[in-house]
């Protein structure tokens, strides 16, 4: 159902809201809302253009909100109607957060509800949306990061809906467990730390000093909760993105006013570590790998095995895209979700997200940017997947970081050119 439309900067935006089953195995049961925004070049409103479904990175991230035709969206609008889907639980698609989840009941009820928010359900939502917008017409998909994970689930469960798939920094392993992934991820995080401290060698002692100060003092963030050393350590989450080294350095250099941590520093830290705008990012960080197994806080277990990451190590290391039990005790956006998160971490009967046999026989062309130095999706797993899945065409590059798609339209343009040349 179209709920609104507006035009700005040469682009027509149309909002769609529809009801989908909470549990797709029970289509007559409870319904939730699904929101998507469709963009088209204003000069091509009446043209017969194919649709491109953009699958946002995350997990737990709402679709981008472009205000104009800049960046990769502008490049996509040359050829497509672009569909931006708020994946269930995010944005305007029946959001899940500390305000809404407790209404579901006790921790068991909340955890049961959240089991319906993984990639298999997102794919089923996308198929309903595709038929609503275009009938039987297939669309192309563009999966950034976690969007690439969803793409592989799509190719496993409903390949008939996709004409061509594009993936950027998200060619996931259909067989790796969370523990497998974090064993590689911590190596890559350590590498990024060494690059950072090579550029800013004075920051290692400064970061260690901050961590020591936080261990000895009750320092509060603007929202009132204490800033712990380990939560500060998580500032490394952005080290795999372009420009992140400089941004972190500029934050650290204003850390102290005399012997106190400055208000400016604490406000900047809060902006980086709070998950108020995307709580499901932490909840599902490990659950996206589970297929018949429990994640059991895999990142925390790997962290404890790595003495180099001890928060009191003078040779300080930041952590990266990892979430731990302490986050659910310290971040106000996550505290009400803690009991459900604990149950989900222990859940061991998850259904499969991928059909490996079908992926081996895949006939849908997949054009994938694999970033050689990716801190978030280890290249080793991406390259193994490129060999396992049929009809995958990888482009391996060290010219971009994990956010290359967002930073420049060149990434998408390169993949589109590969598709044209492939015929």
Coordinates of C-alpha atoms in Angstrom, one line a residue:
X1 CA 0.0 0.0 0.0
X2 CA 1.4 3.4 -1.0
X3 CA 1.3 5.8 2.0
X4 CA 3.0 8.8 0.6
X5 CA 5.1 10.3 -2.2
X6 CA 7.3 13.4 -2.6
X7 CA 9.8 14.8 -5.0
X8 CA 13.1 16.5 -4.3
X9 CA 16.4 17.1 -6.1
X10 CA 15.2 15.3 -9.2
X11 CA 14.1 12.1 -7.4
X12 CA 10.6 10.9 -6.7
X13 CA 10.2 9.0 -3.4
X14 CA 7.3 6.7 -2.8
X15 CA 6.6 5.1 0.6
X16 CA 5.1 1.6 0.8
X17 CA 3.7 -0.1 4.0
X18 CA 2.3 -3.6 4.0
X19 CA 1.5 -6.3 6.5
X20 CA 3.5 -9.5 6.6
X21 CA 3.3 -12.5 8.9
X22 CA 5.5 -12.4 12.0
X23 CA 6.0 -16.1 11.5
X24 CA 6.0 -17.0 7.8
X25 CA 5.3 -20.7 8.6
X26 CA 2.0 -19.4 10.1
X27 CA 0.7 -16.9 7.4
X28 CA -2.7 -16.5 9.1
X29 CA -1.2 -15.6 12.4
X30 CA 0.1 -12.3 13.9
X31 CA 1.1 -9.6 11.4
X32 CA 3.8 -6.9 11.6
X33 CA 4.3 -3.9 9.4
X34 CA 7.0 -3.7 6.6
X35 CA 8.2 -0.4 5.3
X36 CA 10.0 0.3 2.1
X37 CA 10.8 3.5 0.1
X38 CA 11.1 3.4 -3.6
X39 CA 13.2 6.0 -5.5
X40 CA 13.1 6.8 -9.2
X41 CA 14.7 9.5 -11.3
X42 CA 12.0 12.1 -11.8
X43 CA 12.6 12.1 -15.5
X44 CA 12.0 8.3 -15.7
X45 CA 8.9 8.0 -13.6
X46 CA 6.9 6.5 -16.5
X47 CA 9.8 4.4 -17.8
X48 CA 9.8 0.6 -17.6
X49 CA 12.8 0.2 -15.3
X50 CA 13.9 -2.9 -13.4
X51 CA 14.0 -2.7 -9.6
X52 CA 17.1 -2.9 -7.4
X53 CA 16.5 -4.0 -3.9
X54 CA 19.1 -2.6 -1.5
X55 CA 19.8 -4.8 1.4
X56 CA 21.2 -2.8 4.3
X57 CA 24.2 -3.8 6.3
X58 CA 23.9 -4.6 10.0
X59 CA 22.4 -6.7 11.3
X60 CA 19.7 -4.5 12.8
X61 CA 20.2 -1.5 10.6
X62 CA 17.4 0.4 9.0
X63 CA 17.7 1.3 5.3
X64 CA 19.6 4.4 4.3
X65 CA 17.7 7.7 4.0
X66 CA 19.2 9.5 1.0
X67 CA 18.2 13.1 0.6
X68 CA 19.4 13.4 -3.0
X69 CA 20.9 11.4 -5.8
X70 CA 24.4 11.4 -4.6
X71 CA 26.7 8.5 -4.0
X72 CA 25.9 4.9 -5.1
X73 CA 22.2 5.6 -5.0
X74 CA 22.6 8.2 -7.8
X75 CA 24.5 5.7 -9.9
X76 CA 21.8 3.1 -9.3
X77 CA 19.1 5.6 -10.3
X78 CA 20.6 5.7 -13.8
X79 CA 19.4 2.2 -14.4
X80 CA 16.9 1.3 -11.8
X81 CA 14.0 2.0 -9.5
X82 CA 15.8 1.7 -6.2
X83 CA 13.9 0.0 -3.3
X84 CA 15.1 0.7 0.2
X85 CA 13.7 -1.9 2.7
X86 CA 13.7 -1.3 6.4
X87 CA 14.3 -4.9 7.5
X88 CA 11.9 -6.2 10.1
X89 CA 12.5 -4.8 13.5
X90 CA 14.3 -1.6 12.2
X91 CA 13.3 1.8 11.2
X92 CA 9.6 1.9 10.3
X93 CA 9.2 -1.9 10.1
X94 CA 7.6 -2.6 13.5
X95 CA 10.8 -1.6 15.3
X96 CA 12.3 -3.7 18.1
X97 CA 14.0 -1.8 21.0
X98 CA 13.9 -1.3 24.7
X99 CA 10.6 0.4 24.5
X100 CA 8.7 -2.2 22.4
X101 CA 10.3 -5.6 23.2
X102 CA 9.2 -5.7 26.9
X103 CA 5.6 -5.5 25.7
X104 CA 5.9 -9.0 24.4
X105 CA 6.0 -10.5 27.9
X106 CA 8.7 -12.3 29.8
X107 CA 12.2 -13.1 28.6
X108 CA 11.1 -16.4 27.0
X109 CA 8.3 -14.6 25.1
X110 CA 10.7 -11.9 23.9
X111 CA 13.3 -14.4 22.8
X112 CA 10.6 -16.4 20.9
X113 CA 9.5 -13.2 19.2
X114 CA 13.1 -12.4 18.1
X115 CA 13.6 -15.8 16.5
X116 CA 11.5 -14.4 13.6
X117 CA 13.9 -11.6 12.8
X118 CA 16.8 -13.3 11.0
X119 CA 17.7 -13.5 7.3
X120 CA 15.2 -16.2 6.4
X121 CA 12.3 -14.0 7.6
X122 CA 13.8 -11.0 5.8
X123 CA 13.9 -12.9 2.6
X124 CA 10.3 -14.0 2.9
X125 CA 9.3 -10.3 3.5
X126 CA 11.3 -9.3 0.5
X127 CA 9.4 -11.8 -1.7
X128 CA 6.1 -10.4 -0.5
X129 CA 7.3 -6.9 -1.3
X130 CA 8.6 -7.9 -4.7
X131 CA 5.2 -9.3 -5.7
X132 CA 3.4 -6.3 -4.3
X133 CA 5.5 -3.9 -6.4
X134 CA 6.2 -5.8 -9.6
X135 CA 4.1 -8.9 -9.7
X136 CA 6.1 -11.8 -11.2
X137 CA 9.0 -9.6 -12.4
X138 CA 12.4 -10.5 -10.8
X139 CA 14.6 -7.8 -9.4
X140 CA 18.3 -7.3 -8.9
X141 CA 19.6 -7.1 -5.3
X142 CA 22.5 -5.1 -3.8
X143 CA 23.7 -6.4 -0.5
X144 CA 26.1 -4.4 1.6
X145 CA 27.9 -6.3 4.4
X146 CA 25.1 -8.1 6.2
X147 CA 23.0 -7.5 3.1
X148 CA 25.3 -10.0 1.4
X149 CA 24.5 -12.6 4.1
X150 CA 20.8 -12.0 3.3
X151 CA 21.6 -12.4 -0.4
X152 CA 23.0 -15.9 0.1
X153 CA 19.9 -16.8 2.1
X154 CA 17.8 -15.4 -0.7
X155 CA 19.6 -17.6 -3.2
X156 CA 19.1 -20.6 -0.9
X157 CA 15.4 -20.1 -0.3
X158 CA 13.9 -18.0 -3.2
X159 CA 16.4 -17.7 -6.1
X160 CA 13.5 -17.3 -8.5
X161 CA 13.0 -13.8 -7.2
X162 CA 16.4 -12.5 -8.2
X163 CA 17.7 -11.7 -11.7
X164 CA 21.2 -10.6 -10.7
X165 CA 22.8 -10.1 -7.3
X166 CA 25.5 -7.6 -6.3
X167 CA 27.3 -8.0 -3.0
X168 CA 29.8 -5.5 -1.4
X169 CA 31.9 -6.6 1.6
X170 CA 29.4 -9.3 2.5
X171 CA 30.2 -12.6 0.8
X172 CA 29.6 -14.7 3.9
X173 CA 30.4 -18.3 4.6
X174 CA 27.4 -20.5 4.6
X175 CA 29.1 -23.1 6.8
X176 CA 31.2 -21.1 9.3
X177 CA 30.1 -20.9 12.9
X178 CA 30.3 -17.7 15.0
X179 CA 33.4 -19.2 16.7
X180 CA 35.0 -19.8 13.3
X181 CA 34.3 -16.2 12.3
X182 CA 35.7 -14.6 15.5
X183 CA 38.9 -16.6 15.4
X184 CA 39.6 -14.8 12.1
X185 CA 38.0 -11.5 13.1
X186 CA 40.2 -10.9 16.1
X187 CA 43.3 -11.5 14.0
X188 CA 42.1 -8.8 11.6
X189 CA 41.2 -6.4 14.4
X190 CA 44.7 -6.8 15.8
X191 CA 46.1 -6.0 12.4
X192 CA 44.0 -2.8 12.1
X193 CA 45.2 -1.8 15.6
X194 CA 48.8 -2.1 14.6
X195 CA 48.1 0.1 11.5
X196 CA 46.4 2.7 13.6
X197 CA 49.1 2.9 16.2
X198 CA 51.7 3.0 13.5
X199 CA 50.0 6.1 12.2
X200 CA 49.5 7.6 15.6
X201 CA 52.1 6.0 17.9
X202 CA 51.4 8.2 20.8
X203 CA 47.8 7.1 21.0
X204 CA 48.6 3.6 22.4
X205 CA 49.9 5.1 25.7
X206 CA 47.0 7.6 25.7
X207 CA 44.4 4.9 25.2
X208 CA 46.0 2.8 28.0
X209 CA 46.0 5.9 30.3
X210 CA 42.3 6.4 29.6
X211 CA 41.5 2.7 30.3
X212 CA 43.4 2.9 33.5
X213 CA 41.6 6.1 34.5
X214 CA 38.2 4.5 33.8
X215 CA 39.2 1.5 36.0
X216 CA 40.0 3.7 38.9
X217 CA 37.2 6.4 38.6
X218 CA 33.5 6.5 38.3
X219 CA 33.2 8.3 35.0
X220 CA 29.7 8.9 33.6
X221 CA 28.5 9.3 30.0
X222 CA 26.0 12.1 29.2
X223 CA 23.2 9.5 29.5
X224 CA 24.2 8.8 33.1
X225 CA 25.7 5.3 32.9
X226 CA 29.3 4.6 33.9
X227 CA 31.8 4.3 31.1
X228 CA 33.8 1.1 31.8
X229 CA 37.2 0.3 30.4
X230 CA 35.9 -2.4 28.2
X231 CA 33.1 -0.3 26.7
X232 CA 35.8 2.4 25.9
X233 CA 37.8 -0.4 24.3
X234 CA 35.0 -1.0 21.8
X235 CA 35.8 2.3 20.1
X236 CA 37.7 0.2 17.6
X237 CA 34.5 -0.9 16.0
X238 CA 35.0 1.7 13.2
X239 CA 38.7 0.9 12.5
X240 CA 37.8 -1.0 9.3
X241 CA 36.2 2.0 7.6
X242 CA 37.7 4.8 5.6
X243 CA 38.5 7.9 7.7
X244 CA 38.1 6.1 11.0
X245 CA 41.7 6.4 12.0
X246 CA 41.7 10.1 11.9
X247 CA 38.3 10.4 13.6
X248 CA 39.4 8.2 16.5
X249 CA 42.7 10.1 16.9
X250 CA 40.9 13.5 17.0
X251 CA 38.6 12.1 19.7
X252 CA 41.4 10.8 21.8
X253 CA 43.5 13.9 21.6
X254 CA 40.8 15.9 23.5
X255 CA 40.3 13.2 26.1
X256 CA 41.8 14.9 29.2
X257 CA 41.3 18.3 30.8
X258 CA 44.0 18.2 33.4
X259 CA 43.4 14.9 35.3
X260 CA 39.8 14.6 34.2
X261 CA 38.2 13.2 31.1
X262 CA 36.6 16.1 29.2
X263 CA 32.9 16.5 28.5
X264 CA 33.7 16.8 24.8
X265 CA 35.4 13.4 24.9
X266 CA 32.7 11.7 26.8
X267 CA 30.0 13.1 24.5
X268 CA 32.0 11.8 21.5
X269 CA 32.5 8.4 23.1
X270 CA 28.8 8.1 23.8
X271 CA 28.0 8.9 20.1
X272 CA 30.2 6.1 19.1
X273 CA 29.3 3.3 21.6
X274 CA 25.6 3.8 22.2
X275 CA 23.3 1.4 20.4
X276 CA 20.1 3.4 21.1
X277 CA 19.5 3.8 17.3
X278 CA 20.2 0.1 16.5
X279 CA 19.9 -2.2 19.4
X280 CA 19.4 -5.3 17.2
X281 CA 23.0 -4.8 16.0
X282 CA 24.2 -6.2 19.3
X283 CA 21.4 -8.8 19.8
X284 CA 21.9 -10.4 16.4
X285 CA 25.7 -9.9 15.9
X286 CA 26.3 -13.6 16.6
X287 CA 22.9 -15.1 15.9
X288 CA 23.3 -14.5 12.1
X289 CA 25.7 -17.4 12.0
X290 CA 23.7 -20.0 13.9
X291 CA 22.4 -23.0 12.1
X292 CA 21.6 -25.8 14.6
X293 CA 24.1 -24.5 17.1
X294 CA 24.4 -22.0 19.9
X295 CA 26.6 -19.0 19.6
X296 CA 27.2 -19.0 23.4
X297 CA 28.8 -15.6 23.4
X298 CA 31.5 -16.6 20.9
X299 CA 33.2 -13.2 20.8
X300 CA 33.6 -13.1 24.6
X301 CA 35.1 -16.6 24.6
X302 CA 37.5 -15.6 21.9
X303 CA 38.3 -12.4 23.7
X304 CA 39.2 -14.3 26.9
X305 CA 41.6 -16.5 24.9
X306 CA 43.5 -13.4 23.6
X307 CA 45.8 -12.1 26.3
X308 CA 46.9 -9.3 24.0
X309 CA 43.4 -7.8 24.2
X310 CA 43.3 -7.6 28.0
X311 CA 42.0 -4.1 28.8
X312 CA 44.8 -3.4 31.2
X313 CA 47.6 -4.4 28.8
X314 CA 50.0 -1.4 28.5
X315 CA 50.2 -2.4 24.8
X316 CA 46.6 -1.4 24.5
X317 CA 44.4 -2.8 21.7
X318 CA 40.9 -1.7 20.8
X319 CA 38.3 -4.3 20.0
X320 CA 36.1 -4.2 16.9
X321 CA 32.7 -5.4 15.8
X322 CA 32.1 -7.7 18.8
X323 CA 29.4 -7.6 21.4
X324 CA 29.6 -9.2 24.8
X325 CA 27.4 -9.8 27.9
X326 CA 28.7 -6.7 29.5
X327 CA 27.2 -4.5 26.8
X328 CA 23.8 -5.7 27.9
X329 CA 24.6 -4.7 31.5
X330 CA 26.0 -1.3 30.6
X331 CA 24.3 0.2 27.6
X332 CA 20.8 1.6 28.6
X333 CA 19.5 0.7 25.2
X334 CA 20.4 -2.9 25.7
X335 CA 19.8 -3.5 29.4
X336 CA 16.1 -4.4 29.0
X337 CA 17.0 -6.8 26.2
X338 CA 19.5 -8.7 28.3
X339 CA 17.4 -11.6 29.5
X340 CA 16.1 -12.4 26.0
X341 CA 19.6 -12.0 24.6
X342 CA 20.9 -14.5 27.1
X343 CA 18.3 -17.1 26.1
X344 CA 19.1 -16.5 22.4
X345 CA 22.8 -17.0 23.0
X346 CA 22.0 -20.4 24.5
X347 CA 19.5 -21.5 21.8
X348 CA 20.9 -24.4 19.9
X349 CA 18.0 -25.4 17.6
X350 CA 18.2 -22.7 15.0
X351 CA 17.0 -23.6 11.5
X352 CA 19.4 -23.5 8.6
X353 CA 19.9 -20.1 6.8
X354 CA 21.6 -21.6 3.8
X355 CA 21.0 -24.5 1.4
X356 CA 24.6 -25.4 0.5
X357 CA 23.6 -27.8 -2.2
X358 CA 21.4 -25.3 -3.9
X359 CA 24.1 -22.6 -3.6
X360 CA 26.6 -25.0 -5.3
X361 CA 24.1 -25.2 -8.2
X362 CA 23.3 -21.5 -8.1
X363 CA 22.5 -20.1 -11.6
X364 CA 21.8 -16.5 -10.6
X365 CA 24.8 -14.3 -11.5
X366 CA 26.5 -12.8 -8.3
X367 CA 29.0 -10.0 -8.7
X368 CA 30.8 -9.5 -5.4
X369 CA 33.3 -6.9 -4.2
X370 CA 35.7 -8.6 -1.7
X371 CA 37.8 -6.2 0.2
X372 CA 41.2 -7.7 0.8
X373 CA 41.7 -6.0 4.1
X374 CA 38.1 -6.2 5.4
X375 CA 38.0 -6.1 9.2
X376 CA 34.4 -7.3 9.4
X377 CA 34.0 -10.1 6.9
X378 CA 37.2 -12.0 6.7
X379 CA 38.5 -12.4 3.1
X380 CA 39.4 -16.0 3.7
X381 CA 35.7 -16.9 4.2
X382 CA 34.6 -14.7 1.3
X383 CA 37.0 -16.3 -1.1
X384 CA 36.0 -19.8 0.0
X385 CA 32.4 -18.9 -0.6
X386 CA 33.2 -17.6 -4.1
X387 CA 34.6 -21.0 -4.9
X388 CA 31.7 -22.9 -3.3
X389 CA 28.7 -20.9 -4.7
X390 CA 27.9 -21.3 -8.3
X391 CA 28.1 -18.4 -10.7
X392 CA 29.9 -16.0 -8.4
X393 CA 32.1 -13.4 -10.0
X394 CA 34.4 -11.9 -7.3
X395 CA 36.3 -8.6 -7.6
X396 CA 39.1 -8.6 -5.1
X397 CA 40.4 -5.2 -4.2
X398 CA 42.5 -3.4 -1.6
X399 CA 41.5 0.0 -2.9
X400 CA 38.5 0.3 -0.5
X401 CA 37.6 -0.4 3.0
X402 CA 34.4 -2.2 4.2
X403 CA 32.3 1.0 3.5
X404 CA 33.6 1.4 0.0
X405 CA 30.0 1.3 -1.4
X406 CA 29.0 4.2 0.8
X407 CA 32.1 6.2 0.1
X408 CA 32.1 6.2 -3.7
X409 CA 29.8 5.2 -6.6
X410 CA 32.8 3.6 -8.3
X411 CA 32.3 0.3 -6.4
X412 CA 28.7 -0.2 -7.7
X413 CA 29.7 1.1 -11.2
X414 CA 32.5 -1.5 -11.3
X415 CA 30.1 -4.3 -10.4
X416 CA 27.5 -3.1 -13.0
X417 CA 30.3 -3.0 -15.6
X418 CA 31.2 -6.6 -14.7
X419 CA 27.6 -7.7 -15.2
X420 CA 27.4 -5.9 -18.6
X421 CA 30.6 -7.5 -19.8
X422 CA 29.3 -10.9 -18.6
X423 CA 26.3 -10.4 -20.9

